[in-house]
mmCIF file with all atom_site columns, C-alpha atoms and ligand atoms in Angstrom:
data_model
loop_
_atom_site.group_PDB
_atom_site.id
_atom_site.type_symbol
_atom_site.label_atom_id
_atom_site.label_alt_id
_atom_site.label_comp_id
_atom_site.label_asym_id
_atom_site.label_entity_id
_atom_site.label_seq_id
_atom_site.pdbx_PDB_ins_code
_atom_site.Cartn_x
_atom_site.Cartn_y
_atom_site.Cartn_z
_atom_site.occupancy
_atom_site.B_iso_or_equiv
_atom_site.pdbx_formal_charge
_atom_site.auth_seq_id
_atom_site.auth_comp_id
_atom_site.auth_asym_id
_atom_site.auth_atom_id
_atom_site.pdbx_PDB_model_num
ATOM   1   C  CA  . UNK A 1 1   ? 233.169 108.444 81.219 1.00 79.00 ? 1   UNK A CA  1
ATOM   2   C  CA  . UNK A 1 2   ? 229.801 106.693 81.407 1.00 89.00 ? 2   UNK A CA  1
ATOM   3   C  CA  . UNK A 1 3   ? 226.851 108.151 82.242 1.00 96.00 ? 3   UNK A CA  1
ATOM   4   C  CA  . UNK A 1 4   ? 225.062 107.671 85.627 1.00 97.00 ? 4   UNK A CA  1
ATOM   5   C  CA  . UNK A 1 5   ? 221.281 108.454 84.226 1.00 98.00 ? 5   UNK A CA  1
ATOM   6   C  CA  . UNK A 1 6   ? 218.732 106.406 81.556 1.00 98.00 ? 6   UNK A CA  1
ATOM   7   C  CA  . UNK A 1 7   ? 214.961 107.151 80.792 1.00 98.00 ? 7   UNK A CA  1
ATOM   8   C  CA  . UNK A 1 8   ? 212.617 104.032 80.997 1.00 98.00 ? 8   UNK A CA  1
ATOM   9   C  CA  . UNK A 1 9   ? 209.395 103.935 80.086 1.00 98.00 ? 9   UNK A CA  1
ATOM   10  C  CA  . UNK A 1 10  ? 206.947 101.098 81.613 1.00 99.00 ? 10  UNK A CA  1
ATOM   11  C  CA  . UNK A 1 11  ? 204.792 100.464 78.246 1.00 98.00 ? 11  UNK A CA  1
ATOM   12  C  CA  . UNK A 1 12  ? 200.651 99.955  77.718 1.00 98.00 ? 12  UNK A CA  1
ATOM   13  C  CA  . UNK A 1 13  ? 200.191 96.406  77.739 1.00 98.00 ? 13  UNK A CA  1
ATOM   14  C  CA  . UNK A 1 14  ? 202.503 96.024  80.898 1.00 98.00 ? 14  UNK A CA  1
ATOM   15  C  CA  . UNK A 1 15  ? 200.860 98.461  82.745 1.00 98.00 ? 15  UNK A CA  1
ATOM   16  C  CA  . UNK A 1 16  ? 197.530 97.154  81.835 1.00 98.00 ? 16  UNK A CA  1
ATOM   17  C  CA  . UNK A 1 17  ? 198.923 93.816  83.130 1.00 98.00 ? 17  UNK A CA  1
ATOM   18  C  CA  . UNK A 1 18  ? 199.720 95.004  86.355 1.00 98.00 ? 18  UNK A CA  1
ATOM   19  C  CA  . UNK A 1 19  ? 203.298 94.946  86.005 1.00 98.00 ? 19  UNK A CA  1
ATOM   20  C  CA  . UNK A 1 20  ? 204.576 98.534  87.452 1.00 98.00 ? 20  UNK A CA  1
ATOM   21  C  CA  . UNK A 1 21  ? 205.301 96.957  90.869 1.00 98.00 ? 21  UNK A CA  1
ATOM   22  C  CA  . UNK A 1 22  ? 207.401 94.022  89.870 1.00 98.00 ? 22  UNK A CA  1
ATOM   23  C  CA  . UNK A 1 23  ? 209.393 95.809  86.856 1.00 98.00 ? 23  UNK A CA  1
ATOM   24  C  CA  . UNK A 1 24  ? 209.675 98.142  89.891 1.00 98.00 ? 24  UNK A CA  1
ATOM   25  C  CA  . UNK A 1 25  ? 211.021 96.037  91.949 1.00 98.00 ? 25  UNK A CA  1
ATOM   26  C  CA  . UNK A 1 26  ? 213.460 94.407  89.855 1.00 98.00 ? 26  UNK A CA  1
ATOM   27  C  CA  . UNK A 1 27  ? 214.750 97.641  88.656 1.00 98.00 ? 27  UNK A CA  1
ATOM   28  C  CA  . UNK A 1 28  ? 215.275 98.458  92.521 1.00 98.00 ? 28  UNK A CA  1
ATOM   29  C  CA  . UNK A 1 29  ? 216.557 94.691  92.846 1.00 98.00 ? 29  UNK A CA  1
ATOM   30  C  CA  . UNK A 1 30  ? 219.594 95.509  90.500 1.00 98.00 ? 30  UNK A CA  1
ATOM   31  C  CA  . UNK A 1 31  ? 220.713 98.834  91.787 1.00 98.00 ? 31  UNK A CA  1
ATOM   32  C  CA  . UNK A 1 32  ? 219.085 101.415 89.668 1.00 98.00 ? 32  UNK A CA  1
ATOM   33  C  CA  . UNK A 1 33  ? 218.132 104.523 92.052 1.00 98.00 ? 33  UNK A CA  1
ATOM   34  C  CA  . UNK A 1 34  ? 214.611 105.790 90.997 1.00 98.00 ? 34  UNK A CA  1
ATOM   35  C  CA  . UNK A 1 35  ? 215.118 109.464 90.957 1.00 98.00 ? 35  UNK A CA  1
ATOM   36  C  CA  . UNK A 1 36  ? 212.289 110.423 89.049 1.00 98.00 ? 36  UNK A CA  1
ATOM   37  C  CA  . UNK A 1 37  ? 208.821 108.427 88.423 1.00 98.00 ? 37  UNK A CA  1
ATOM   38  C  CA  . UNK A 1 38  ? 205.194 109.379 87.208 1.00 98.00 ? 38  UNK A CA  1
ATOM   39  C  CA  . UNK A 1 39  ? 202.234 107.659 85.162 1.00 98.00 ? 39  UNK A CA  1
ATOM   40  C  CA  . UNK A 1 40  ? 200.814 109.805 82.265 1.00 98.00 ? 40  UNK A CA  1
ATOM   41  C  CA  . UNK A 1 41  ? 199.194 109.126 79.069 1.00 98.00 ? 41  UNK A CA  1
ATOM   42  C  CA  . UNK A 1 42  ? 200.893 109.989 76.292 1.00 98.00 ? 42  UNK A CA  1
ATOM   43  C  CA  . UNK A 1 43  ? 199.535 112.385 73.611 1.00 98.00 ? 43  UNK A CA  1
ATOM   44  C  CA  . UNK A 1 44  ? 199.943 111.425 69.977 1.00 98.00 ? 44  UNK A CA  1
ATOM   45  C  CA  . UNK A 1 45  ? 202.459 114.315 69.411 1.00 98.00 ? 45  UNK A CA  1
ATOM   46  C  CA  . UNK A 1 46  ? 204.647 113.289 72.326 1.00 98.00 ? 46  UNK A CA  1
ATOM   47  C  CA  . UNK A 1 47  ? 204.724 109.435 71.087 1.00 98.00 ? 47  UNK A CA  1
ATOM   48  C  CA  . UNK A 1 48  ? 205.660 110.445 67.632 1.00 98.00 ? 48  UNK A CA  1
ATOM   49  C  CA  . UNK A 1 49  ? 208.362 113.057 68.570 1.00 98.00 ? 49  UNK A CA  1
ATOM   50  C  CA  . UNK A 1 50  ? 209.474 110.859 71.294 1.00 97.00 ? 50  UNK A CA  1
ATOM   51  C  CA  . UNK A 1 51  ? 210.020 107.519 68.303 1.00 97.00 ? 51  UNK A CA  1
ATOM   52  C  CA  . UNK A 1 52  ? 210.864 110.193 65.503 1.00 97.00 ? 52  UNK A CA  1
ATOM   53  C  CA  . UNK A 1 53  ? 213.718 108.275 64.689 1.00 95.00 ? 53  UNK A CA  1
ATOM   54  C  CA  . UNK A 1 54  ? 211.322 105.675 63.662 1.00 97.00 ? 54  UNK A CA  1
ATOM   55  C  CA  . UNK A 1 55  ? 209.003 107.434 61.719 1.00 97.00 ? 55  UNK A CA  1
ATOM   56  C  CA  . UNK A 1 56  ? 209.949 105.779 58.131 1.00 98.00 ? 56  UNK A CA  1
ATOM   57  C  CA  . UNK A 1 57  ? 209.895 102.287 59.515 1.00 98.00 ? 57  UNK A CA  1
ATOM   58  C  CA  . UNK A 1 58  ? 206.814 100.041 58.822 1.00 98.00 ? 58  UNK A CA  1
ATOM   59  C  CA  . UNK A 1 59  ? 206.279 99.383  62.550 1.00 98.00 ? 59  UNK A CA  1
ATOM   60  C  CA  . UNK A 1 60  ? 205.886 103.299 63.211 1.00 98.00 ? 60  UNK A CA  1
ATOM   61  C  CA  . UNK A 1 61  ? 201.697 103.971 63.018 1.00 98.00 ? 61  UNK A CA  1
ATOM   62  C  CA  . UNK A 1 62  ? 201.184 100.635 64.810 1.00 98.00 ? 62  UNK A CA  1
ATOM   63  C  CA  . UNK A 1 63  ? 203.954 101.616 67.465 1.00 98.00 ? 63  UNK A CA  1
ATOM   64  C  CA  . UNK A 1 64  ? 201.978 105.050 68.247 1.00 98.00 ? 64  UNK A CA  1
ATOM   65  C  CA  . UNK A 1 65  ? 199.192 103.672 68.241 1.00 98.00 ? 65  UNK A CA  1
ATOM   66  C  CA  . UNK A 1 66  ? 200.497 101.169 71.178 1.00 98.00 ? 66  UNK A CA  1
ATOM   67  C  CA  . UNK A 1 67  ? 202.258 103.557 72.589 1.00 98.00 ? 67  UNK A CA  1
ATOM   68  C  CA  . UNK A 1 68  ? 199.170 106.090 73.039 1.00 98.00 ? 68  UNK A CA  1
ATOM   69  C  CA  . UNK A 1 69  ? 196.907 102.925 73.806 1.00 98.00 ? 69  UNK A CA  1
ATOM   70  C  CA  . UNK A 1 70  ? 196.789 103.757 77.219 1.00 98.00 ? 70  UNK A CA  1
ATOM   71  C  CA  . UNK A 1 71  ? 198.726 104.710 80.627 1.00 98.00 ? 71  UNK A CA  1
ATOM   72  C  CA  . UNK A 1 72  ? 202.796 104.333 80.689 1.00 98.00 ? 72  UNK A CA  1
ATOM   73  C  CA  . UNK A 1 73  ? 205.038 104.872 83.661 1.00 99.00 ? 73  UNK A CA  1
ATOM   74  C  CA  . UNK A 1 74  ? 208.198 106.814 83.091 1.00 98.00 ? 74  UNK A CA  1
ATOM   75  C  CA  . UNK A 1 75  ? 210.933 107.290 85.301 1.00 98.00 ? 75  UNK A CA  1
ATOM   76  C  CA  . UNK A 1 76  ? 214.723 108.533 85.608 1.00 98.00 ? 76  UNK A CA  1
ATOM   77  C  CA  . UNK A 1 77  ? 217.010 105.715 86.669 1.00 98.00 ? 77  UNK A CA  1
ATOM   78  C  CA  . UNK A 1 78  ? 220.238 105.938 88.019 1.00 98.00 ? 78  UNK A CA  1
ATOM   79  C  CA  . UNK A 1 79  ? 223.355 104.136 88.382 1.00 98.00 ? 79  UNK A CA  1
ATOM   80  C  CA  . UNK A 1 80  ? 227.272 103.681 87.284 1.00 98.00 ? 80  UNK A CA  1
ATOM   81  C  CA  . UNK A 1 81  ? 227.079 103.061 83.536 1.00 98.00 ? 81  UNK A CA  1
ATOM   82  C  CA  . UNK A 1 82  ? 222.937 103.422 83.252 1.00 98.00 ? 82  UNK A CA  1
ATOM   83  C  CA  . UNK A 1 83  ? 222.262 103.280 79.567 1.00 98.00 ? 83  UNK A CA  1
ATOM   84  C  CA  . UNK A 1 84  ? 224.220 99.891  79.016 1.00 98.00 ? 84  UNK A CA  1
ATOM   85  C  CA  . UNK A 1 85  ? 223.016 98.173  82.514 1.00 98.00 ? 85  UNK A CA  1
ATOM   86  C  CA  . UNK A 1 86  ? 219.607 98.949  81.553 1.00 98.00 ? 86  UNK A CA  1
ATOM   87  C  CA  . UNK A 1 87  ? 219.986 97.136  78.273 1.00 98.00 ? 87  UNK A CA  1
ATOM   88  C  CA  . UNK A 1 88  ? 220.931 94.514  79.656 1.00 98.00 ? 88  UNK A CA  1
ATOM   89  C  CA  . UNK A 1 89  ? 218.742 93.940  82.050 1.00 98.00 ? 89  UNK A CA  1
ATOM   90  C  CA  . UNK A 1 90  ? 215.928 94.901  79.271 1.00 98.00 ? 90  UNK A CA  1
ATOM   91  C  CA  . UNK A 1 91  ? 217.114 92.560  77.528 1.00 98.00 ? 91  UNK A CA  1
ATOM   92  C  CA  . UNK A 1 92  ? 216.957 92.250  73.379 1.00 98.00 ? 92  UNK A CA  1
ATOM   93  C  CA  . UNK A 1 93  ? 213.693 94.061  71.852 1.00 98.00 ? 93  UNK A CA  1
ATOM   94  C  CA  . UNK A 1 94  ? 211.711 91.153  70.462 1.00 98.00 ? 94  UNK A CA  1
ATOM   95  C  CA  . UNK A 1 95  ? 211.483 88.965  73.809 1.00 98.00 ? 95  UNK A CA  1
ATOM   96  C  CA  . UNK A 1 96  ? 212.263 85.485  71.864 1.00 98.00 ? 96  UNK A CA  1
ATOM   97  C  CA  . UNK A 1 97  ? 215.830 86.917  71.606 1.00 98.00 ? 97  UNK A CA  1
ATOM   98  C  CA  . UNK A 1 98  ? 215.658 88.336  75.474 1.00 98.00 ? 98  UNK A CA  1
ATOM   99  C  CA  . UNK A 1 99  ? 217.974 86.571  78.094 1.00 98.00 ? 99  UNK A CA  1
ATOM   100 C  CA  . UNK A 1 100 ? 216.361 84.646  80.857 1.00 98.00 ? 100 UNK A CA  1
ATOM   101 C  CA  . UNK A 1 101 ? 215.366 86.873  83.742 1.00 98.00 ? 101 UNK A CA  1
ATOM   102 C  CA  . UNK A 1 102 ? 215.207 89.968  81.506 1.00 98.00 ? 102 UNK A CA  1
ATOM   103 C  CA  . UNK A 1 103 ? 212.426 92.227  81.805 1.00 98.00 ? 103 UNK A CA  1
ATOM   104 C  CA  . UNK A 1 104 ? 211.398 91.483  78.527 1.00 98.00 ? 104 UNK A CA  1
ATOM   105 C  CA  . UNK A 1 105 ? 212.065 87.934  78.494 1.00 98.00 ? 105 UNK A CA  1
ATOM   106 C  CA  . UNK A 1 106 ? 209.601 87.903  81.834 1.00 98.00 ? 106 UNK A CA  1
ATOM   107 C  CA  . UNK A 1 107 ? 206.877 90.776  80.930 1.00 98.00 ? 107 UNK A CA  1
ATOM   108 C  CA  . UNK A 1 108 ? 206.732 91.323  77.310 1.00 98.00 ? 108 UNK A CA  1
ATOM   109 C  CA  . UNK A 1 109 ? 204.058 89.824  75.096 1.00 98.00 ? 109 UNK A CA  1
ATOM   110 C  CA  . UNK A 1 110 ? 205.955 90.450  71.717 1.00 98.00 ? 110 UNK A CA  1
ATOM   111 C  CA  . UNK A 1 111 ? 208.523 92.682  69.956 1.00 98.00 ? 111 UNK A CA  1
ATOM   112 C  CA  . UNK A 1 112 ? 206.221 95.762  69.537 1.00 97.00 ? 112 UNK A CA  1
ATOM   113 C  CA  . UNK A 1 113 ? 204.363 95.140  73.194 1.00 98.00 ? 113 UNK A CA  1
ATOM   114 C  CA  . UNK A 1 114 ? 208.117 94.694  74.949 1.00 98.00 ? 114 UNK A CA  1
ATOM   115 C  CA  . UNK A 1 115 ? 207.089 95.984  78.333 1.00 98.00 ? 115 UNK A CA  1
ATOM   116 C  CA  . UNK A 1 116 ? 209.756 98.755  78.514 1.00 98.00 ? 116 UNK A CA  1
ATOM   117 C  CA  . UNK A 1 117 ? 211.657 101.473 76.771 1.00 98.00 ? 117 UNK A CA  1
ATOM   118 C  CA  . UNK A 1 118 ? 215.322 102.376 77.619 1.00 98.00 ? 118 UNK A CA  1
ATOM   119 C  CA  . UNK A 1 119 ? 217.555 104.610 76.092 1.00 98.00 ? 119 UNK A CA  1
ATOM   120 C  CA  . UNK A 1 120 ? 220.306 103.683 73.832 1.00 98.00 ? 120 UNK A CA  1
ATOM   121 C  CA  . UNK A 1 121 ? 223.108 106.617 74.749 1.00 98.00 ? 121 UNK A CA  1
ATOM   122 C  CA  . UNK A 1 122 ? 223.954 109.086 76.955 1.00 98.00 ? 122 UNK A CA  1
ATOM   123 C  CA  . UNK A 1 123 ? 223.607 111.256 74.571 1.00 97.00 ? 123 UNK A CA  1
ATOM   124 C  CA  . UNK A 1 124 ? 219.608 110.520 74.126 1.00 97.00 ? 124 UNK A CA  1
ATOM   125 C  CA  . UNK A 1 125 ? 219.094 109.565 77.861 1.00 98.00 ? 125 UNK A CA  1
ATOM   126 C  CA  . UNK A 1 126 ? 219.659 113.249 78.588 1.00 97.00 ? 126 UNK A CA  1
ATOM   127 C  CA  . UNK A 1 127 ? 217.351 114.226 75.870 1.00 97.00 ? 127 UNK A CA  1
ATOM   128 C  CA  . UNK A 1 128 ? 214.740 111.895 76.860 1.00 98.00 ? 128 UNK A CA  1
ATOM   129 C  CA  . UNK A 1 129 ? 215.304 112.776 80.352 1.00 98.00 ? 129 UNK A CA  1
ATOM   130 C  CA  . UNK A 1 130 ? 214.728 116.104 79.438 1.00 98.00 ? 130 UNK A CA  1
ATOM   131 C  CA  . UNK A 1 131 ? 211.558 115.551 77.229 1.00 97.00 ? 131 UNK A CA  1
ATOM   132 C  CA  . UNK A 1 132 ? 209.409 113.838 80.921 1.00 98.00 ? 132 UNK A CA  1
ATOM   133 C  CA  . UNK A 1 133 ? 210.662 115.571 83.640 1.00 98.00 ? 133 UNK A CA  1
ATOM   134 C  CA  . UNK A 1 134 ? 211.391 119.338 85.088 1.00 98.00 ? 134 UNK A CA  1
ATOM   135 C  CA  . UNK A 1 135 ? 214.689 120.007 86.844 1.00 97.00 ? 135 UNK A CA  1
ATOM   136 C  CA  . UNK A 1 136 ? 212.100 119.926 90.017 1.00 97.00 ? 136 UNK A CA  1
ATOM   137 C  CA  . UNK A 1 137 ? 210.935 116.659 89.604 1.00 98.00 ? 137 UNK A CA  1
ATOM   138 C  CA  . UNK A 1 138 ? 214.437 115.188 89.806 1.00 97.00 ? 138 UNK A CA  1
ATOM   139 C  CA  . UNK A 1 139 ? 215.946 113.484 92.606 1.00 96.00 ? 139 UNK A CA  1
ATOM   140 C  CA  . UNK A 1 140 ? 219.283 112.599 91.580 1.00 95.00 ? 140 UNK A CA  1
ATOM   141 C  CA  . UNK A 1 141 ? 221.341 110.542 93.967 1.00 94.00 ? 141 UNK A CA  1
ATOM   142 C  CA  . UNK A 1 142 ? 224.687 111.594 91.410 1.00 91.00 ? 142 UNK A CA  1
ATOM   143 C  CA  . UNK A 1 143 ? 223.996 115.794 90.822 1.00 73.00 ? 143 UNK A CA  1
ATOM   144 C  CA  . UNK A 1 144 ? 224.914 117.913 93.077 1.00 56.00 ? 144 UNK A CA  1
HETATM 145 P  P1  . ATP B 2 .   ? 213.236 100.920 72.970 1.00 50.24 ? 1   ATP B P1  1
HETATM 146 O  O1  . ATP B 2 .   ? 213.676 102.044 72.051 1.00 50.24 ? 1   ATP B O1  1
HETATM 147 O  O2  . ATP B 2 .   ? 211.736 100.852 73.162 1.00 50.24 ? 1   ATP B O2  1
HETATM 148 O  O3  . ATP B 2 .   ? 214.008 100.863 74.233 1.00 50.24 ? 1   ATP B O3  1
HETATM 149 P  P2  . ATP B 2 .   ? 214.852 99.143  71.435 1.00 50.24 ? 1   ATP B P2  1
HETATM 150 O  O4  . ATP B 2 .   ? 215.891 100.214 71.458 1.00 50.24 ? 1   ATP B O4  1
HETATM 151 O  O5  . ATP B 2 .   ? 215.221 97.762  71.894 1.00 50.24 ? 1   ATP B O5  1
HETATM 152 O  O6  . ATP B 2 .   ? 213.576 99.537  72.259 1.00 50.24 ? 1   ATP B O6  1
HETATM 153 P  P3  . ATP B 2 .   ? 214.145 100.125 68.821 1.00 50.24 ? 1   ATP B P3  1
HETATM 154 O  O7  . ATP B 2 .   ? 214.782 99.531  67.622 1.00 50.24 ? 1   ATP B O7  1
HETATM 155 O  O8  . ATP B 2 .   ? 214.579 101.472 69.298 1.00 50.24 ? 1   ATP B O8  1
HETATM 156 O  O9  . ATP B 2 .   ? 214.234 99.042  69.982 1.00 50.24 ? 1   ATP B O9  1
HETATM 157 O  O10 . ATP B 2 .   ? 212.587 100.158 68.536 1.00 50.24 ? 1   ATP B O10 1
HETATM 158 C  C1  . ATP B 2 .   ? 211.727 100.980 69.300 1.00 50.24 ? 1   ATP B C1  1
HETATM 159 C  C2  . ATP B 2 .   ? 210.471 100.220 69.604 1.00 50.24 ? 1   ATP B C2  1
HETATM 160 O  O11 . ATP B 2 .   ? 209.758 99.960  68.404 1.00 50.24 ? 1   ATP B O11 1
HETATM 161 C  C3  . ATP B 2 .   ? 210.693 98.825  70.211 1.00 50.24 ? 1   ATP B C3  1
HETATM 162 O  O12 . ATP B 2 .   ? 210.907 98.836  71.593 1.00 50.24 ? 1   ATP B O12 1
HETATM 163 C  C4  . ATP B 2 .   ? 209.392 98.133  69.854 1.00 50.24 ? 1   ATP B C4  1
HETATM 164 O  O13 . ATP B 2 .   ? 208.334 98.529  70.730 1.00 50.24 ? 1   ATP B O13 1
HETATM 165 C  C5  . ATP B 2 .   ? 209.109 98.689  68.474 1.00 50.24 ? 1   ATP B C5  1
HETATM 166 N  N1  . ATP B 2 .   ? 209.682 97.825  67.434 1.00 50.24 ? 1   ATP B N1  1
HETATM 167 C  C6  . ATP B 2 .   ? 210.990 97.681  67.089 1.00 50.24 ? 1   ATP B C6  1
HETATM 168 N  N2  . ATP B 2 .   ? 211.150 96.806  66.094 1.00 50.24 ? 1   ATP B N2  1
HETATM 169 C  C7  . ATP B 2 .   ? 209.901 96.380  65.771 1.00 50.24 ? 1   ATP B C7  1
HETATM 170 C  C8  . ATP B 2 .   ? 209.369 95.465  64.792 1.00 50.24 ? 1   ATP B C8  1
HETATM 171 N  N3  . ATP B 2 .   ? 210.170 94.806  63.949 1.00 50.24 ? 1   ATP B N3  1
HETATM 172 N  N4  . ATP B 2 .   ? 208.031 95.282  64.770 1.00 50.24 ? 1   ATP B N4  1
HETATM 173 C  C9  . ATP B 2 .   ? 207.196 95.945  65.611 1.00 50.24 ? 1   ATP B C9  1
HETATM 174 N  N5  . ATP B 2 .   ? 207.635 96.823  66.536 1.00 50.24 ? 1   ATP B N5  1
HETATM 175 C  C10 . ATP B 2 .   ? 208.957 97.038  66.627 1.00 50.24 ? 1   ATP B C10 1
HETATM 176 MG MG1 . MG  B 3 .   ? 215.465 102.253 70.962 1.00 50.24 ? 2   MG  B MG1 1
#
């Protein structure tokens, strides 16, 4: 069975440009339950454990460096089948390629400053889930 969780994370350059409210909102707007949310500043060692799977790629340096560039906004969404409706409404990662009325399609400014991060399994949602937030910071809507 799908799971019911998916980390996002609200990049730099969109939060620089003002953009937690209406990614926020548009989350909300297709049924994702925020059950857990803060703004923090990544340290260099968090960004490059957090993209290790990216650390041979050429984009990697320029990618922590974005990604530690300045405040981010992560959060636990929720809903049936998280990790795959969050792609979607992500949309692909270089926003030329996004769908109309994607998050990246309307926020991002280009395929390393997408706007957002989601996870790609269930597998890593729980890890990245699990990398942010305490058990006490959670506010699941599914967990009993
Ligand atoms: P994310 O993991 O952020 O949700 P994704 O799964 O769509 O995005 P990945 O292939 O996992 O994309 O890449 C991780 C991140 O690395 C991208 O979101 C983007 O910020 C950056 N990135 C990916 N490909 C490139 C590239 N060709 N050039 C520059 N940056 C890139
Ligand atoms: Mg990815």
């Amino acid at each position: 069975m799908a799971g019911t969780k998916t980390l996002t994370i609200i990049k730099p350059g969109a939060v620089r440009n003002e953009y937690v409210g209406p990614i926020l909102a548009k989350i909300n707007a297709n049924g994702f339950h925020i059950a857990a949310l803060k703004l923090i500043r990544l340290t260099k060692e968090q960004a490059e454990r957090f993209y290790s799977v990216h650390r041979e790629k050429h984009f990697f340096r320029s990618l922590i460096n974005f990604m530690t560039s300045g405040q981010v906004v992560v959060a636990i969404l929720e809903k049936e089948n998280a990790v795959a409706e969050y792609r979607k409404l992500m949309g692909a990662t270089d926003p030329l390629k996004a769908e109309k009325g994607t998050i990246r399609k309307l926020f991002a400014e280009n395929i390393e400053r997408n706007a957002v991060h989601g996870s790609d399994s269930d597998e890593n949602a729980e890890i990245e889930c699990n990398f942010f937030f305490a058990r006490s910071e959670r506010f699941s809507n599914f967990d009993t």
